[in-house]
CSV table of C-alpha atoms in Angstrom, one decimal:
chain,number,residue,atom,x,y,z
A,13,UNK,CA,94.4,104.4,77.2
A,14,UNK,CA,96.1,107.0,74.9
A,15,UNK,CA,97.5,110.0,77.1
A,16,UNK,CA,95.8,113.0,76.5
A,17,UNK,CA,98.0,116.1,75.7
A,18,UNK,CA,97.8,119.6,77.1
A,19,UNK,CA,94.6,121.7,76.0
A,20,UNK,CA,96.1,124.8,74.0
A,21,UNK,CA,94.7,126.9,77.0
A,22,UNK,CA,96.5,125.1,79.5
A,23,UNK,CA,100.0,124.8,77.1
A,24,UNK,CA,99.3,129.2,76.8
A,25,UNK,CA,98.8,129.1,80.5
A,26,UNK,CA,101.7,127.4,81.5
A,27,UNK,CA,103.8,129.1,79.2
A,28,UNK,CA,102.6,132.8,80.4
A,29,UNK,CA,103.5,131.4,84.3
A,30,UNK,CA,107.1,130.8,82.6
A,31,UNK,CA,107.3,133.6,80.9
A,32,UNK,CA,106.1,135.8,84.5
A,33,UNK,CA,109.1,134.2,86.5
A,34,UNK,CA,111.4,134.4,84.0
A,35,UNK,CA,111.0,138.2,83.5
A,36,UNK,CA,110.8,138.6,87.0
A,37,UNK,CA,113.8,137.1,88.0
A,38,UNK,CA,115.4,139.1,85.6
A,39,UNK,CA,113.5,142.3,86.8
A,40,UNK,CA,113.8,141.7,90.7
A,41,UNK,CA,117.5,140.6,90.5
A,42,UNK,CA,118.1,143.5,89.1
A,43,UNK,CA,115.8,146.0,91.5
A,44,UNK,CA,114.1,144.4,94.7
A,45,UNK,CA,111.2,146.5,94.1
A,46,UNK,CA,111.0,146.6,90.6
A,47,UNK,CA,107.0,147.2,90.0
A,48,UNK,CA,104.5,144.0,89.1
A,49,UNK,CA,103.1,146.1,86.7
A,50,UNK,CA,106.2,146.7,85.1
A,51,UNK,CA,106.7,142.6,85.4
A,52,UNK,CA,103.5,141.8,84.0
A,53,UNK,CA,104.1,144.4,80.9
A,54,UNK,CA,107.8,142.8,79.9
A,55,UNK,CA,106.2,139.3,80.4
A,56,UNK,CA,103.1,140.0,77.6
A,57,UNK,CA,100.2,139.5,80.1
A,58,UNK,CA,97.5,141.6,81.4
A,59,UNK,CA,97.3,142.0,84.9
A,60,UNK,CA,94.0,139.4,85.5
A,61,UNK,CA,96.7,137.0,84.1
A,62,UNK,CA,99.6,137.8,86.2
A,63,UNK,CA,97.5,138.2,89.2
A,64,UNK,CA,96.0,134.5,88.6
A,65,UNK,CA,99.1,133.2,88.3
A,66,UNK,CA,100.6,135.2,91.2
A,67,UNK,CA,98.0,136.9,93.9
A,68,UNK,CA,100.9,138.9,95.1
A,69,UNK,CA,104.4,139.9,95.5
A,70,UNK,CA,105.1,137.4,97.8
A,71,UNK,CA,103.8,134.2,96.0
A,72,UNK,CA,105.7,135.5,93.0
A,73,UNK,CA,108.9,136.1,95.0
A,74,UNK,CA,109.1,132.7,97.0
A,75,UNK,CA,108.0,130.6,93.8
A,76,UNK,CA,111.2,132.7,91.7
A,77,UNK,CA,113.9,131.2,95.1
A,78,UNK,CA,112.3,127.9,95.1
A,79,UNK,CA,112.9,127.1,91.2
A,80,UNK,CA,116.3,129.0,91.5
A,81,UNK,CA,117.3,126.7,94.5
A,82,UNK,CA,115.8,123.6,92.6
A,83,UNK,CA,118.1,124.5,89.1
A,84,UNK,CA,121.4,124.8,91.7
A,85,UNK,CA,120.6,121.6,93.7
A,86,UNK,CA,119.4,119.7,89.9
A,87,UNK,CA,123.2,120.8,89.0
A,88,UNK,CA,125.0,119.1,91.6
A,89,UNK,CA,123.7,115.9,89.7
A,90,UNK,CA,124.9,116.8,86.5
A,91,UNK,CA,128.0,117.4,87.9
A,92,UNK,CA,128.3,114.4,90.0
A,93,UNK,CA,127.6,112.3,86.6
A,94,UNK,CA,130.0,114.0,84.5
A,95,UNK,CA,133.2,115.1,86.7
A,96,UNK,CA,135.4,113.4,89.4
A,97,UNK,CA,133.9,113.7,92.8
A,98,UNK,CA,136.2,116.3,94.6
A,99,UNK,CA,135.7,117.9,90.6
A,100,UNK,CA,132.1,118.2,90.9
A,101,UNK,CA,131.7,119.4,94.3
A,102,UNK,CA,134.2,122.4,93.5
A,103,UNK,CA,132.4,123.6,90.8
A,104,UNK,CA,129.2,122.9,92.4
A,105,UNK,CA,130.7,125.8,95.0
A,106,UNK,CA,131.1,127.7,92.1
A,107,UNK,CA,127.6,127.4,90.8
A,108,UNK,CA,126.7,128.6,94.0
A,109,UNK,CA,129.1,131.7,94.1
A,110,UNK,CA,127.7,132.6,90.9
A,111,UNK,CA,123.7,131.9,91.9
A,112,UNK,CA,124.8,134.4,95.4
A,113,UNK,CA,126.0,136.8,93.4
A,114,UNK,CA,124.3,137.3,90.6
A,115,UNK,CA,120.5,137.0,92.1
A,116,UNK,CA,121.5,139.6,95.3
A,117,UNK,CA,118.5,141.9,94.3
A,118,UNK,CA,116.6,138.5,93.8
A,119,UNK,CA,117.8,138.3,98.0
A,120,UNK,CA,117.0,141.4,98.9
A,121,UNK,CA,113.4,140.5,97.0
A,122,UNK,CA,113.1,137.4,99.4
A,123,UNK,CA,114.0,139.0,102.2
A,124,UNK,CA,110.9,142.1,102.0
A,125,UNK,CA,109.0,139.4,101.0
A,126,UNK,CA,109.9,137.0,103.9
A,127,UNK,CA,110.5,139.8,106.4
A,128,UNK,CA,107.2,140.8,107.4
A,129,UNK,CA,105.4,140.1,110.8
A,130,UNK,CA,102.4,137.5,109.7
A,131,UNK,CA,104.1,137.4,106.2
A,132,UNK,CA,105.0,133.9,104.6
A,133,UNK,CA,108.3,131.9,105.6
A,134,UNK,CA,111.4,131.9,103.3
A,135,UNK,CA,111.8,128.1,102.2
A,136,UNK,CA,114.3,126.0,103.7
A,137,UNK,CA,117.1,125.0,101.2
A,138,UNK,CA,116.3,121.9,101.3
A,139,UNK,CA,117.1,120.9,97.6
A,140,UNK,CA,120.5,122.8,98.0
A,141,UNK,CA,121.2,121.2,101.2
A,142,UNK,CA,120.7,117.6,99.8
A,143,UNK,CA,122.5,118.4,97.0
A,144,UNK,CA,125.5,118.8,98.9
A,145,UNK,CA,124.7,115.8,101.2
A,146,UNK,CA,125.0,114.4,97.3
A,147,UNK,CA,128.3,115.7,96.7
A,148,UNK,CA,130.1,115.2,100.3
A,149,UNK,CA,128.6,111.6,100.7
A,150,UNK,CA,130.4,110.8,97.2
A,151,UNK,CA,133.5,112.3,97.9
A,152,UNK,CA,133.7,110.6,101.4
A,153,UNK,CA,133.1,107.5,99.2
A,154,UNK,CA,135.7,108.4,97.0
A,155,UNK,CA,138.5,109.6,100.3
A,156,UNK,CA,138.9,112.9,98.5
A,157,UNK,CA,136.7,114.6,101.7
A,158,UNK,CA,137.4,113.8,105.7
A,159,UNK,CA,134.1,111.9,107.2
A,160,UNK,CA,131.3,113.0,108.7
A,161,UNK,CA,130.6,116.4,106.7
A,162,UNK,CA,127.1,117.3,106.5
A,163,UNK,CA,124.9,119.8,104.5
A,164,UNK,CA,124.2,121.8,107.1
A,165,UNK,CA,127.9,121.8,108.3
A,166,UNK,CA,128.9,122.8,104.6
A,167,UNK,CA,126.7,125.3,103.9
A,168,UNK,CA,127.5,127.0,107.4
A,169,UNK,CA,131.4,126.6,106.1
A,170,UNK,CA,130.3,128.7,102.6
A,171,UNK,CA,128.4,131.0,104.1
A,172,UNK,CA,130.3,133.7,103.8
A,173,UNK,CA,130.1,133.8,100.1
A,174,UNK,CA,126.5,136.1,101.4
A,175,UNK,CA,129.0,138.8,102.4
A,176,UNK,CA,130.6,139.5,99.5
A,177,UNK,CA,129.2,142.5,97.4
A,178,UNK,CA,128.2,142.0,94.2
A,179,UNK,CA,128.9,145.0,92.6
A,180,UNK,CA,133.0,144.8,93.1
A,181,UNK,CA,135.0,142.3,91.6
A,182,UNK,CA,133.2,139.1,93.8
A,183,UNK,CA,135.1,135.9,92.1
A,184,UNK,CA,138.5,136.5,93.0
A,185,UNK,CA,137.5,136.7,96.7
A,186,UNK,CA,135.1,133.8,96.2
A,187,UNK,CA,137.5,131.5,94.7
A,188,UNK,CA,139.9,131.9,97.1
A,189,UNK,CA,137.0,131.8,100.1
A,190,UNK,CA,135.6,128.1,98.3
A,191,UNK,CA,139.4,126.9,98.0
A,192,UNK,CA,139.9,127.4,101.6
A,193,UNK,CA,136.5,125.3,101.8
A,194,UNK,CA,137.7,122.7,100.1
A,195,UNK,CA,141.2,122.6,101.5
A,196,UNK,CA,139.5,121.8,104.7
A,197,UNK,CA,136.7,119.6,103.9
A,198,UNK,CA,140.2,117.5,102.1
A,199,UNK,CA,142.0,117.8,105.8
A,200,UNK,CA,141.8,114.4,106.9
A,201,UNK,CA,140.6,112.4,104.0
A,202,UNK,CA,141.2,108.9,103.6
A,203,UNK,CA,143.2,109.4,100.2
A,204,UNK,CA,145.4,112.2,101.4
């Protein structure tokens, strides 16, 4: 049986739901509380569209982190295919530097969103935190890592990439923050 393609409805739909988060992304990155209507206008939809797609600020907010956290954790594999494993899983960090840094209104967003009593839950990281399971389990592999590392343990170690502002000069700070990192995830590997 042939598979059917896309109505031209649902290939418009679609596209308009792209089109919402990628504006949005752009516009709440930028300003927390930037306005939906404002969103909806830069995006080329009426209101009954956006609102379809996205009943409220919060729906549109948590589904913007959860296909952010999905492109950092899809990189890791990339990486992993294309670069050493100790490689990967440095610029992987560096990925994630960027992502913190550059999405802080996008943060701020999540965290109105997330922050109210009865309001919805902010997603676990889950795709990030397997992602790095990906990238420390092949470096362990490898020797270039000491044993034992989890995701959880890792993203703990990186945390502090959260407290960096933005605004100032973030990447000189950050690389040397990662390094350290990865100087002691390296402490006690098996090729050392």
């Amino acid at each position: 049986m042939p598979q059917q393609q896309d109505s031209p409805r649902r290939s418009d739909a679609q596209r308009n739901r792209e089109r919402i988060l990628e504006v949005a992304l752009a516009e709440l990155s930028r300003c927390a509380n930037a306005p939906l209507s404002v969103i909806a206008r830069k995006a080329g939809v009426g209101q009954g569209t956006f609102y379809r797609n996205f009943p409220n600020r919060e729906s549109l907010v948590l589904e913007i982190y959860r296909h952010e956290m999905r492109q950092v954790a899809d990189s890791a594999t990339h990486l992993i295919e294309t670069r050493a494993p100790d490689e990967a899983l440095r610029a992987w960090m560096d990925r994630l530097a960027e992502f913190a840094m550059t999405k802080a209104g996008l943060a701020d967003a999540i965290r109105q969103a997330t922050g109210t009593p009865g309001g919805p839950a902010k997603p676990s990281p889950t795709p990030v935190t397997a992602a790095a399971e990906l990238l420390l389990r092949a470096n362990e592999e490898a020797g270039t890592i000491r044993p034992g590392i989890t995701g959880d343990d890792f993203l703990l170690a990186i945390a502090g990439l959260w407290q960096l502002e933005p605004g100032q000069d973030w990447r000189p700070r950050a690389a040397r923050l990662l390094d350290l990192v990865m100087d002691g995830l390296r402490a006690g590997a098996a090729r050392g």
